[in-house]
Tab-separated table of C-alpha atoms in Angstrom:
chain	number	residue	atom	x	y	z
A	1	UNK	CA	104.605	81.490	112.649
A	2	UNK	CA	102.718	82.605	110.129
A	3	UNK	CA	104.309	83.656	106.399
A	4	UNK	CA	104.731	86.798	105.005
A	5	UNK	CA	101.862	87.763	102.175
A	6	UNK	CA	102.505	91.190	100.648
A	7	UNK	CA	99.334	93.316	100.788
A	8	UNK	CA	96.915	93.118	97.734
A	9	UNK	CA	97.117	95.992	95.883
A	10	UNK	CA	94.892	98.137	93.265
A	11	UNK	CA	96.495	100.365	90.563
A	12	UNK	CA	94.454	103.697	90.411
A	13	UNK	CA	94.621	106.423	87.943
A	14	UNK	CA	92.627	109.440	87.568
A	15	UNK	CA	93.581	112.528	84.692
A	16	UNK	CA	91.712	114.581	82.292
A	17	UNK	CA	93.722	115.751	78.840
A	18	UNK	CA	93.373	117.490	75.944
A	19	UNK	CA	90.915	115.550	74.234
A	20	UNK	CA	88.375	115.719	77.782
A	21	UNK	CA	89.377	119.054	78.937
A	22	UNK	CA	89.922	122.820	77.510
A	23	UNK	CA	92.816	124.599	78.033
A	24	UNK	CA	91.344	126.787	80.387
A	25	UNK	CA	90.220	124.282	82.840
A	26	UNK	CA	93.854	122.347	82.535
A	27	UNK	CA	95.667	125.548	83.238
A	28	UNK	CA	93.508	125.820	86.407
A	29	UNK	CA	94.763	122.211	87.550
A	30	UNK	CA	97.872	121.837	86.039
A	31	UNK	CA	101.369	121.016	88.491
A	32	UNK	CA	105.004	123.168	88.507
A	33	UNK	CA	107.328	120.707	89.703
A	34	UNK	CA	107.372	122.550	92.797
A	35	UNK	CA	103.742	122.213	93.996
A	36	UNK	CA	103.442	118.495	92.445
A	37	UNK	CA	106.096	117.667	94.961
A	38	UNK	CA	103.661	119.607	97.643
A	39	UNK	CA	100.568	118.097	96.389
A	40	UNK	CA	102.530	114.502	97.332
A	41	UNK	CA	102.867	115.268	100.499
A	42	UNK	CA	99.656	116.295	101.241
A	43	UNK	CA	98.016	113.220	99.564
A	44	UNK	CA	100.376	110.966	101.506
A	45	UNK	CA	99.779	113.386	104.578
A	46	UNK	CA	96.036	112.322	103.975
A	47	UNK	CA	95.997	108.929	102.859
A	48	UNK	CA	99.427	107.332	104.224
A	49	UNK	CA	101.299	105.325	102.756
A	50	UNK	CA	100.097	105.368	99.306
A	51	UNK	CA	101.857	105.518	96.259
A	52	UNK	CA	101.272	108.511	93.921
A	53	UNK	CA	102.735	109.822	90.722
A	54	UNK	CA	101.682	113.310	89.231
A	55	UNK	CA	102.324	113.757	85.625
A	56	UNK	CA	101.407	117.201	84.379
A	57	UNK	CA	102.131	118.390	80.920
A	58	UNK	CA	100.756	121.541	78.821
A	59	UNK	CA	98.142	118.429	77.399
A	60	UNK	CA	97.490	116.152	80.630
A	61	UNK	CA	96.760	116.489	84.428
A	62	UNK	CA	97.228	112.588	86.075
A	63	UNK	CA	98.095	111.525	89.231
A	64	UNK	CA	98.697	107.656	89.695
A	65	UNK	CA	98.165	105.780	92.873
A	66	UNK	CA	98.731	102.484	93.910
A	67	UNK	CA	96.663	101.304	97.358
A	68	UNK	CA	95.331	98.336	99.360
A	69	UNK	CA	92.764	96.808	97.871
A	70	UNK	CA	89.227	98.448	99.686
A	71	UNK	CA	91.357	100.679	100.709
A	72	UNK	CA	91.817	104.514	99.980
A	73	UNK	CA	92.220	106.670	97.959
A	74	UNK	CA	89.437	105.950	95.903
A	75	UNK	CA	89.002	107.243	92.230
A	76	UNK	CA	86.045	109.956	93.950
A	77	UNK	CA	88.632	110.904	96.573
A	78	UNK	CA	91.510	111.529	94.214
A	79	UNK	CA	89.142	113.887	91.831
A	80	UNK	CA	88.004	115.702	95.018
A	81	UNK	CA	91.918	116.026	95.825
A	82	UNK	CA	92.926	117.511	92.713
A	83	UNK	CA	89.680	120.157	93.370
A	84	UNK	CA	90.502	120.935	96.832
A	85	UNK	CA	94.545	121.610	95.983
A	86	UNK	CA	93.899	123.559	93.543
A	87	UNK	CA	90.560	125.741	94.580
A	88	UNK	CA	88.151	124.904	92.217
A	89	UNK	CA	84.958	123.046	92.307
A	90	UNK	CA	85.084	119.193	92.092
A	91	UNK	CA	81.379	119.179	89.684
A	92	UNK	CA	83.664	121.702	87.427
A	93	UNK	CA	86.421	118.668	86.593
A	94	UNK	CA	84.249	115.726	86.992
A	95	UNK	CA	83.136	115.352	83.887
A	96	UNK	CA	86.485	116.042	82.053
A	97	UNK	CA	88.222	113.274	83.945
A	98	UNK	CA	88.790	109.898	83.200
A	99	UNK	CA	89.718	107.440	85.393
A	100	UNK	CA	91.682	103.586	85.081
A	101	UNK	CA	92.423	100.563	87.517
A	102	UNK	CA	94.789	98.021	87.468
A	103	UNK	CA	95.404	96.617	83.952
A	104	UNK	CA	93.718	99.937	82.115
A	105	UNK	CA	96.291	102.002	84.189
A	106	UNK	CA	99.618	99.978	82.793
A	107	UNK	CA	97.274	100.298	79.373
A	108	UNK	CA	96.968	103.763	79.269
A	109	UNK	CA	100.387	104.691	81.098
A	110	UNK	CA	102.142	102.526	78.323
A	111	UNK	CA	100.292	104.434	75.530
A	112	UNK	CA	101.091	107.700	77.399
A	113	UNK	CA	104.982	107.434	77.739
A	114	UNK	CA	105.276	106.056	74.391
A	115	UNK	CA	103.338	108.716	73.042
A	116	UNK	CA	100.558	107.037	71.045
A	117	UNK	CA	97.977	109.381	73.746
A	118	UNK	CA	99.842	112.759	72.424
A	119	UNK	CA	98.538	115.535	70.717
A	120	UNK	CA	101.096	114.941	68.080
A	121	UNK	CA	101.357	110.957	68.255
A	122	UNK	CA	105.675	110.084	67.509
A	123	UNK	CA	106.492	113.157	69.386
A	124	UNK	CA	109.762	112.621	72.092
A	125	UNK	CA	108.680	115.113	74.653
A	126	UNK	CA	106.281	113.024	76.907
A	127	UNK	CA	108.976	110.821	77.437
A	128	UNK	CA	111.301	113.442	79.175
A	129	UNK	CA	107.908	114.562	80.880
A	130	UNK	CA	107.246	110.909	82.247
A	131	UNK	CA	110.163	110.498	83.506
A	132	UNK	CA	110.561	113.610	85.311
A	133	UNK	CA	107.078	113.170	87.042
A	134	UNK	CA	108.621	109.746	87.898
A	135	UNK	CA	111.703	111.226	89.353
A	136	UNK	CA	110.156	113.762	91.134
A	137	UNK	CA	107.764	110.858	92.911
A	138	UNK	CA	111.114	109.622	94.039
A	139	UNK	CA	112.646	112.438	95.709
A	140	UNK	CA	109.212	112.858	97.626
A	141	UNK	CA	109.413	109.172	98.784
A	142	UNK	CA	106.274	108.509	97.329
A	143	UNK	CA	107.067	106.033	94.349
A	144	UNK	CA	106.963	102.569	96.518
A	145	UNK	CA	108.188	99.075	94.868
A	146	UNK	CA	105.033	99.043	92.378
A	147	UNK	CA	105.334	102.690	91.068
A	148	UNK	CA	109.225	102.265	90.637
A	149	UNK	CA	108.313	99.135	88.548
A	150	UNK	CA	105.171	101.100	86.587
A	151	UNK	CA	107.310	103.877	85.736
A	152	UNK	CA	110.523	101.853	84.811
A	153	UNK	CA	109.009	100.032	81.925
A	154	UNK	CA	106.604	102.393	81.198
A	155	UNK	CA	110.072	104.137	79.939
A	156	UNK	CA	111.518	100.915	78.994
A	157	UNK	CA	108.154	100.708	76.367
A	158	UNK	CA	108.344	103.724	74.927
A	159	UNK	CA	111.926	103.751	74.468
A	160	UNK	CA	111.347	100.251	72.778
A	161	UNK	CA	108.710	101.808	70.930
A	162	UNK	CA	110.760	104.256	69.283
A	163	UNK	CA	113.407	102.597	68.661
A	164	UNK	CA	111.719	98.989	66.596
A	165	UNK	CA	109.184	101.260	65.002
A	166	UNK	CA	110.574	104.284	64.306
A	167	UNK	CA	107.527	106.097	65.414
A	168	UNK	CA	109.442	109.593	66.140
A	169	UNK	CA	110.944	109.608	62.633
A	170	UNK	CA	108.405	111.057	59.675
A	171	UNK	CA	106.594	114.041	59.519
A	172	UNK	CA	103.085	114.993	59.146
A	173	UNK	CA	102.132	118.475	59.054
A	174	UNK	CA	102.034	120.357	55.109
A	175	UNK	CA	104.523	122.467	56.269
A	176	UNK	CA	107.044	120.086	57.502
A	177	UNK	CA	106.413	117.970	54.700
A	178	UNK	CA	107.183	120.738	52.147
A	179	UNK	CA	110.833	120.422	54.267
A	180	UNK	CA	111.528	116.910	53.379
A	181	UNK	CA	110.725	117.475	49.603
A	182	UNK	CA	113.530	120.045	49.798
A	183	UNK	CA	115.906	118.067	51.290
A	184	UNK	CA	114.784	114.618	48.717
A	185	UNK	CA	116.548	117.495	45.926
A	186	UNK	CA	119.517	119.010	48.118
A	187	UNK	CA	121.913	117.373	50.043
A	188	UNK	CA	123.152	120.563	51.951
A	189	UNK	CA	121.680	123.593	52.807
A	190	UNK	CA	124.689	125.972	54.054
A	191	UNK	CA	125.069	127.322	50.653
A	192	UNK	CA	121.663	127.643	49.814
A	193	UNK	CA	119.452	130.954	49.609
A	194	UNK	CA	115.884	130.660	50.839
A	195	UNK	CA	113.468	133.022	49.454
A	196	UNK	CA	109.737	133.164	51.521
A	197	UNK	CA	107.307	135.606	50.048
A	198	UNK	CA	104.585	136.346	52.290
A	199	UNK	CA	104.907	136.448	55.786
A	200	UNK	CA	101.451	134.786	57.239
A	201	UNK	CA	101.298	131.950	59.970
A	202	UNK	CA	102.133	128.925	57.233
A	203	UNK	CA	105.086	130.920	56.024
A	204	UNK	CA	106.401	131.474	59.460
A	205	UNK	CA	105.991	127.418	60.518
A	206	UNK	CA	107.585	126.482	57.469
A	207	UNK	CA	110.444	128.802	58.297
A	208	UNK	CA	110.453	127.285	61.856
A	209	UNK	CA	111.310	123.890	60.017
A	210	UNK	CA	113.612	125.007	57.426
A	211	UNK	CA	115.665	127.233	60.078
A	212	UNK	CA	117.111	124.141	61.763
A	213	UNK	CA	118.832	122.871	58.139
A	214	UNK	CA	121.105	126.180	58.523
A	215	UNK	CA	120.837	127.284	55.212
A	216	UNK	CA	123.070	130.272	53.962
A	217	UNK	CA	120.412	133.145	53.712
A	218	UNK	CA	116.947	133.777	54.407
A	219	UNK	CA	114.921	136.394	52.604
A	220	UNK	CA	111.545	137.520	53.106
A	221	UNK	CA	109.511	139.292	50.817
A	222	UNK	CA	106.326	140.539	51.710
A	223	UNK	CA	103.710	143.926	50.274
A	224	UNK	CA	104.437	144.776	53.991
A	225	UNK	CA	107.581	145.477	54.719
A	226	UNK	CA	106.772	146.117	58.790
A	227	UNK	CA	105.593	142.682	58.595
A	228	UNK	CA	108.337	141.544	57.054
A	229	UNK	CA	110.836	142.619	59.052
A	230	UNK	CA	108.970	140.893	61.697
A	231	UNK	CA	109.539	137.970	59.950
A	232	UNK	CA	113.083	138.032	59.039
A	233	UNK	CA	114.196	139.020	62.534
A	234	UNK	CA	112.478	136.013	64.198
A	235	UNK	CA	114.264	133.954	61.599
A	236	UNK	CA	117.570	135.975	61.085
A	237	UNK	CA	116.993	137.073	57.505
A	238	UNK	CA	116.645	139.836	55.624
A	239	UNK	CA	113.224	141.960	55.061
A	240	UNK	CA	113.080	142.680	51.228
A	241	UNK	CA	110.635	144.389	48.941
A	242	UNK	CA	107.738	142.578	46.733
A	243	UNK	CA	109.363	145.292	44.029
A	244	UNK	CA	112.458	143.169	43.139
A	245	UNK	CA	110.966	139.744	42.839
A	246	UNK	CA	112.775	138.902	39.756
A	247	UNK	CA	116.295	139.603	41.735
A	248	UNK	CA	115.423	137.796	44.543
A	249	UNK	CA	113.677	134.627	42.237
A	250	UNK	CA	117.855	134.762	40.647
A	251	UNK	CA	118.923	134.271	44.510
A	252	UNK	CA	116.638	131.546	45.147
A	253	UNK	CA	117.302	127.978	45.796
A	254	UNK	CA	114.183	127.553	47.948
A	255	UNK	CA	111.199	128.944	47.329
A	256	UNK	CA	108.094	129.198	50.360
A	257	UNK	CA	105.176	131.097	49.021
A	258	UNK	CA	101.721	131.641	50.555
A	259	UNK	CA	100.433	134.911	50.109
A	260	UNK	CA	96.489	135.699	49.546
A	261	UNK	CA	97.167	137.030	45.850
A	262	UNK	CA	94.264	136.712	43.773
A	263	UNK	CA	96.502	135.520	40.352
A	264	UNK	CA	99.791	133.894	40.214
A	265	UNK	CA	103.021	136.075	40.796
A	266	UNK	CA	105.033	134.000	38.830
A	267	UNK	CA	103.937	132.757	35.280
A	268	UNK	CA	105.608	130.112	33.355
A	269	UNK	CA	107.117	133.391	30.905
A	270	UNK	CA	108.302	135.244	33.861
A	271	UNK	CA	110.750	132.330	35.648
A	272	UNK	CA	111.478	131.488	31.852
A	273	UNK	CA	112.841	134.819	31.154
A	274	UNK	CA	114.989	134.352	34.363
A	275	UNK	CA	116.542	130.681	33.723
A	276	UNK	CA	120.078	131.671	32.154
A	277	UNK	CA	120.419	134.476	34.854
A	278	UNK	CA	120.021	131.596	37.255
A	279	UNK	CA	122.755	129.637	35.390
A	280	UNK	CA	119.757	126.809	35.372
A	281	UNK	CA	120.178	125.977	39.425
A	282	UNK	CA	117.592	123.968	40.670
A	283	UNK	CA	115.132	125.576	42.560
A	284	UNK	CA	112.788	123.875	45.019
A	285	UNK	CA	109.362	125.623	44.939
A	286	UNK	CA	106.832	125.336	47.463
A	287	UNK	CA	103.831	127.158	46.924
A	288	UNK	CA	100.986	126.163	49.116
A	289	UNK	CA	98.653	129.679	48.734
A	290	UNK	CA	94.834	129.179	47.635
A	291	UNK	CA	94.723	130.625	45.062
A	292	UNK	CA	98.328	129.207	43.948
A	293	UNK	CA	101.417	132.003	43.498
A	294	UNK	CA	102.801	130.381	40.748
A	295	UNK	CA	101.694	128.979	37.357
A	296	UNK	CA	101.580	125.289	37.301
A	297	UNK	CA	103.589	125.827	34.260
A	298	UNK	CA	106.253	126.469	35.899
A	299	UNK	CA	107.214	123.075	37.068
A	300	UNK	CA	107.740	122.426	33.470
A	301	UNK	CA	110.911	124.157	32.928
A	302	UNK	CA	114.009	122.763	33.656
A	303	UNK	CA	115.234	122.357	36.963
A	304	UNK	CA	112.213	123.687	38.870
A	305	UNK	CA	110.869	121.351	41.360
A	306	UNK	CA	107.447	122.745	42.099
A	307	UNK	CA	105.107	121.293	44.556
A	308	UNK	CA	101.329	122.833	45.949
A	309	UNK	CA	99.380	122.433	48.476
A	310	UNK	CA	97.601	119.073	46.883
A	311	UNK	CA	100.521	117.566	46.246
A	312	UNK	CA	101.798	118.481	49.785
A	313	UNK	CA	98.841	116.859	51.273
A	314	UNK	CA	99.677	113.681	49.211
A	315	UNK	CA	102.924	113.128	50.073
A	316	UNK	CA	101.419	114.106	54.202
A	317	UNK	CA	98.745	111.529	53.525
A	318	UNK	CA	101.199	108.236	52.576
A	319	UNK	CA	103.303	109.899	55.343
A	320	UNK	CA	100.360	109.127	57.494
A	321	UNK	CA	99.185	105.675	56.658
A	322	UNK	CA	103.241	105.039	57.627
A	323	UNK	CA	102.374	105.849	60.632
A	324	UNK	CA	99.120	104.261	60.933
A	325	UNK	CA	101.403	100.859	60.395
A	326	UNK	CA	103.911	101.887	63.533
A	327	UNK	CA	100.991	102.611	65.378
A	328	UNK	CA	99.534	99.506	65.365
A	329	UNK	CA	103.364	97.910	65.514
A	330	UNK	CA	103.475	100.004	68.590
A	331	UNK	CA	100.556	98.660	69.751
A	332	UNK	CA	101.651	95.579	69.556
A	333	UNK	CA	104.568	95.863	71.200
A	334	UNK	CA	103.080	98.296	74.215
A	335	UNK	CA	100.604	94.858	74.847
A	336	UNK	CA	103.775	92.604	75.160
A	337	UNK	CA	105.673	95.052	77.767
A	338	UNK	CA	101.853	95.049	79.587
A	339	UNK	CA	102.102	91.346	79.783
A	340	UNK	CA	105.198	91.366	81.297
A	341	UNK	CA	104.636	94.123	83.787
A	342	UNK	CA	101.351	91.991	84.850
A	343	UNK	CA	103.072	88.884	85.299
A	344	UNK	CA	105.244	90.751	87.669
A	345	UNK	CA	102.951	92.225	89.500
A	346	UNK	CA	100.844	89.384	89.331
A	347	UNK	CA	103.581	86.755	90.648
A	348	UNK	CA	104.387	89.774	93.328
A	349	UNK	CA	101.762	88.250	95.936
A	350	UNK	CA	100.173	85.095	94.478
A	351	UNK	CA	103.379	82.903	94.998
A	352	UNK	CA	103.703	83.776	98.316
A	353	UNK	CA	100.070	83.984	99.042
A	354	UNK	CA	99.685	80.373	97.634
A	355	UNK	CA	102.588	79.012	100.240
A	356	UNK	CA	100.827	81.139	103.201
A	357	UNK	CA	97.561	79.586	102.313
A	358	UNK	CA	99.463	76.002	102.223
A	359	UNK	CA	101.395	76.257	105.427
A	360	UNK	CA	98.309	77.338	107.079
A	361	UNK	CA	96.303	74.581	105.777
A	362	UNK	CA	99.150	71.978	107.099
A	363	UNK	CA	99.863	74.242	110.408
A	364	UNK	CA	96.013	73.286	111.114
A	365	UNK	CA	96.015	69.757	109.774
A	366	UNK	CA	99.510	69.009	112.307
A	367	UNK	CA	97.606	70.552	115.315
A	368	UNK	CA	94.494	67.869	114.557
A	369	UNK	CA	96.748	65.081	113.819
A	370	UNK	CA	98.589	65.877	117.663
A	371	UNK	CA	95.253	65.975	119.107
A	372	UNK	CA	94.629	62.300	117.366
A	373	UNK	CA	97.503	60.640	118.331
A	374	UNK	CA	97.148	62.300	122.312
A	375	UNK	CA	93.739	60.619	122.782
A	376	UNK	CA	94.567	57.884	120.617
A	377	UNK	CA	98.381	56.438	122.438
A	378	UNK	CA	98.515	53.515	120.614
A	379	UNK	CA	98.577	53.987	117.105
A	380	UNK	CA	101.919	52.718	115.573
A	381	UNK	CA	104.128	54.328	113.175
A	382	UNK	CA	102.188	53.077	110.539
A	383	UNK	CA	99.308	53.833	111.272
A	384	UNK	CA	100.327	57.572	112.377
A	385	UNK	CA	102.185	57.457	109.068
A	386	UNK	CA	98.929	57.027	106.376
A	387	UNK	CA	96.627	59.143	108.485
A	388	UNK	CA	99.365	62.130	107.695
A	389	UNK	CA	98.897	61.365	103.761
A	390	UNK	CA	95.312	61.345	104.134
A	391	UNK	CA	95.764	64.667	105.853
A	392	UNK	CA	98.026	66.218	103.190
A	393	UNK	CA	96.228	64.850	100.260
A	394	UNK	CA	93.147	66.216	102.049
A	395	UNK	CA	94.363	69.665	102.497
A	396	UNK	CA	95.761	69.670	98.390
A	397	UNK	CA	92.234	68.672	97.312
A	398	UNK	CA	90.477	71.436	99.479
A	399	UNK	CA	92.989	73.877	98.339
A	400	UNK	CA	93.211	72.940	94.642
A	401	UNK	CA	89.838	75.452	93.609
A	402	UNK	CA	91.295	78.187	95.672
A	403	UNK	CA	94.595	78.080	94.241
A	404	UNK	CA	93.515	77.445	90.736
A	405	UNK	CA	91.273	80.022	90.899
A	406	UNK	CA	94.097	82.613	92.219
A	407	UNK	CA	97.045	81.416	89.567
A	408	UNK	CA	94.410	81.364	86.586
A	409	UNK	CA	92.833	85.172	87.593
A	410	UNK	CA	96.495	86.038	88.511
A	411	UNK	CA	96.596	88.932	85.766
A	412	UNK	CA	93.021	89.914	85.799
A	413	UNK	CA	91.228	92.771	87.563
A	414	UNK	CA	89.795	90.356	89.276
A	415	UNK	CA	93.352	88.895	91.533
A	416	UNK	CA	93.220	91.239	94.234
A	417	UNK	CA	89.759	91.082	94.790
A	418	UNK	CA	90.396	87.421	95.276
A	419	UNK	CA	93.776	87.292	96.956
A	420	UNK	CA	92.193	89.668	99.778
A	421	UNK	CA	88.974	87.430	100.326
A	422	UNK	CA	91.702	84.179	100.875
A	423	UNK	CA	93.239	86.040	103.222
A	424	UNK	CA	90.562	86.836	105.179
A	425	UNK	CA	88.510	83.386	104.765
A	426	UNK	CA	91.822	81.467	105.496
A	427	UNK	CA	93.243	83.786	108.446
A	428	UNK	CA	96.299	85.254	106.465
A	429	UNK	CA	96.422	89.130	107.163
C-alpha cells in the first residue's frame, strides 16, 4: 500500500494598495466583513477546495490563496475574480495589482502584519486588521492547515516586531512631535492651560494629539470667532477673541500657534511685559506658522521654551533615522520568522514524500527479487541474502540525485515544482 504524500502546494497572493492604486479605484474593490465572507464562498464555490484569505483595509485590497501546484486559481483568475465580484472591468485593476508566490507571499504578508508595508510604517492597526481577515477565513472554513500556519506567525512576527524593536513607539509627524517636546518640559498635563491661536488644519492635528494628555483647559483664539468655535467644540474648549491675547498668553502653559500673520504677534517686549503676571511659569511654545508668530527673541527670556517649525523638523528628522534603525532590525527579524515558516512548510511534504519515493523504490525492487528467486529455486540463503544489498544499495544510489535535489530546493520556489514531477515520474499521486 502505497504512503501518504500531502499534495504540493503553491502560495498565491494577488492585492493592489495605496502606493499602486487611488482611492477611488480601492473604494470600488474594497471588502465589509460581510461580503468578504461572501466573496469566500463564491471563490471556494468556483475553485474548491482552495484556501483563501481576504484582507481589506482603507489602504489594501488582498486576497491570499494557497492551491495545488498547476492547479487553480491562478494569479489571472484571482484578478478576474476580484473584477467580476465587484462589477468592474478586470483591464481597469490590472495594472494596479501586484501579485506574489510562495516565498514573496510569507515576504510580503510578514512586512504587511508587522506594518513595515503601511502608510504610516510603526502603526498598530494592521495588526487588528490581519487578524480579523484571518478570523473571518476561519469562520468561512476557508483557512486550511497552511493558511492557519501563514496567518499565525504572520501575527506571531509582527507582534515580535513590536515588541524587540519598539517600532510602534516614536513619532514622526511636526505636529506630534511638537507633543513630545511638551511633555520632555511637563510631567502632567491636568493642571495645565493650553492656549492654540489660529484654528487651520495644523492647529487642529496638533490639538488631536495634545487632547489625549487631558490637560485642564483648552482655549482657542482665532480673528474668526465662527471658526473658532468650531474648533473649541471639536476639542471641548473654549472659543476666545484675538482681542485679549495678553490675558490669555497669562493663562498659558502651552502655546500652539499657526496662523498666516504676516509679522509676529508676540515680540520679545510684549511676553516680557507679561513675565511677573505669569509668576515666571514655564511656558512651552510651539509656533510652527511661515512666517513665524512669535519673535525668536522670545525663547530668550526665562522660562519660555520656544520651538518652530525648523526645529520641529529636526527633532522629526533624528526621530526618523530611529526608525530607519528598527526598520531594518525589523527586517531582520521578519527574515528569521520567514525561515522558520519555510522550513515548516517545506518539511510539510518533503519528509514524507522522500519515504513514499523510498518505499516505492524497495516495493519494486522486492517484487523483482520474488520473481528471481521463483525462476531461480536454488539459490541459498546466502546468496538470496547479497543480491537484496545489491538491490537496496542500488535503489539508494538511484535515489540519492532525486532526494538531494528535493531536501536541498526544499525552501525554494522551486520544491513544489519538483516534488510534483517525483510524484508523477515515480507513481506517487
Amino acid at each position: 500500500m502505497k504512503s501518504f504524500v500531502p499534495e504540493s502546494l503553491r502560495l498565491v497572493a494577488v492585492g493592489l494598495n495605496h502606493r499602486t492604486a487611488p482611492i477611488d479605484l480601492r473604494e470600488k474593490i474594497a471588502f465589509t466583513p460581510e461580503s468578504a465572507a461572501a466573496a469566500i464562498a463564491a471563490l471556494r464555490a468556483k475553485f474548491p477546495g482552495v484556501e483563501v484569505v481576504i484582507l481589506s483595509t482603507c489602504n489594501r485590497v488582498e486576497l491570499y490563496c494557497v492551491r495545488p501546484v498547476g492547479g487553480e486559481p491562478s494569479a489571472d483568475a484571482m484578478a478576474a475574480f476580484l473584477a467580476d465580484f465587484h462589477g468592474v472591468s478586470v483591464d481597469l485593476i490590472r495594472p494596479h495589482l501586484y501579485q506574489h508566490e510562495d516565498r514573496a507571499v510569507v515576504e510580503h504578508l510578514f512586512a504587511v502584519a508587522s506594518s513595515l508595508d503601511s502608510m504610516v510604517v510603526g502603526e498598530t492597526q494592521i495588526l487588528f486588521q490581519v487578524k480579523a481577515a484571518y478570523q473571518c477565513a476561519v469562520a468561512a472554513g476557508s483557512a486550511g492547515t497552511v493558511l492557519h500556519a501563514l496567518f499565525q506567525r504572520a501575527l506571531a512576527a509582527a507582534r515580535d516586531v513590536h515588541e524587540r524593536t519598539g517600532l510602534s513607539s516614536g513619532r514622526l509627524s511636526v505636529a506630534s512631535v511638537a507633543i513630545d517636546l511638551a511633555r520632555a518640559v511637563f510631567d502632567r498635563f491636568d493642571d495645565k492651560t493650553v492656549l492654540c491661536i489660529g484654528a487651520g488644519k495644523m492647529a487642529s492635528l496638533m490639538l488631536r494629539h495634545l487632547v489625549d494628555l487631558r490637560p485642564r483647559a483648552i482655549l482657542v483664539a482665532n480673528r474668526s470667532l465662527d471658526r473658532a468655535q468650531a474648533v473649541a467644540t471639536e476639542f471641548r474648549g473654549l472659543p476666545r477673541s484675538l482681542e485679549d491675547l495678553d490675558q490669555l498668553l497669562i493663562a498659558a502653559d502651552i502655546l500652539l500657534t499657526s496662523t498666516g500673520a504676516a509679522r509676529p504677534m508676540i515680540s520679545k517686549e510684549r511676553f516680557r511685559a507679561l513675565l511677573k503676571l505669569r509668576k515666571y511659569r514655564p511656558i512651552v511654545m510651539i509656533d510652527i506658522a511661515v512666517p513665524r508668530d512669535v519673535e525668536a527673541g522670545v525663547g530668550q527670556l526665562q522660562n519660555v521654551y520656544l520651538y518652530n517649525v525648523d526645529d520641529l523638523e529636526e527633532v522629526a528628522a533624528g526621530a526618523r533615522e530611529k526608525r530607519d534603525e528598527k526598520v531594518s532590525a525589523s527586517r531582520v527579524l521578519i527574515t528569521e520568522h520567514v525561515e522558520e515558516f519555510l522550513k515548516w512548510f517545506a518539511a510539510r511534504d518533503v519528509g514524507p514524500l522522500v519515504k513514499a519515493l523510498y518505499d516505492r523504490c524497495h516495493e519494486i525492487a522486492a517484487g523483482e527479487l520474488q520473481a528471481i528467486y521463483a525462476r531461480q529455486p536454488e539459490m541459498g540463503p546466502a546468496e538470496k541474502a547479497e543480491v537484496e544489498r545489491l538491490a537496496h544499495r542500488l535503489v539508494g544510489k538511484i535515489l540519492h540525485d532525486p532526494v538531494t535535489q528535493l531536501t536541498m530546493r526544499a525552501e525554494t520556489t522551486a520544491r513544489p515544482m519538483l516534488a510534483a514531477a517525483v510524484k508523477k515520474l515515480f507513481g506517487l499521486e
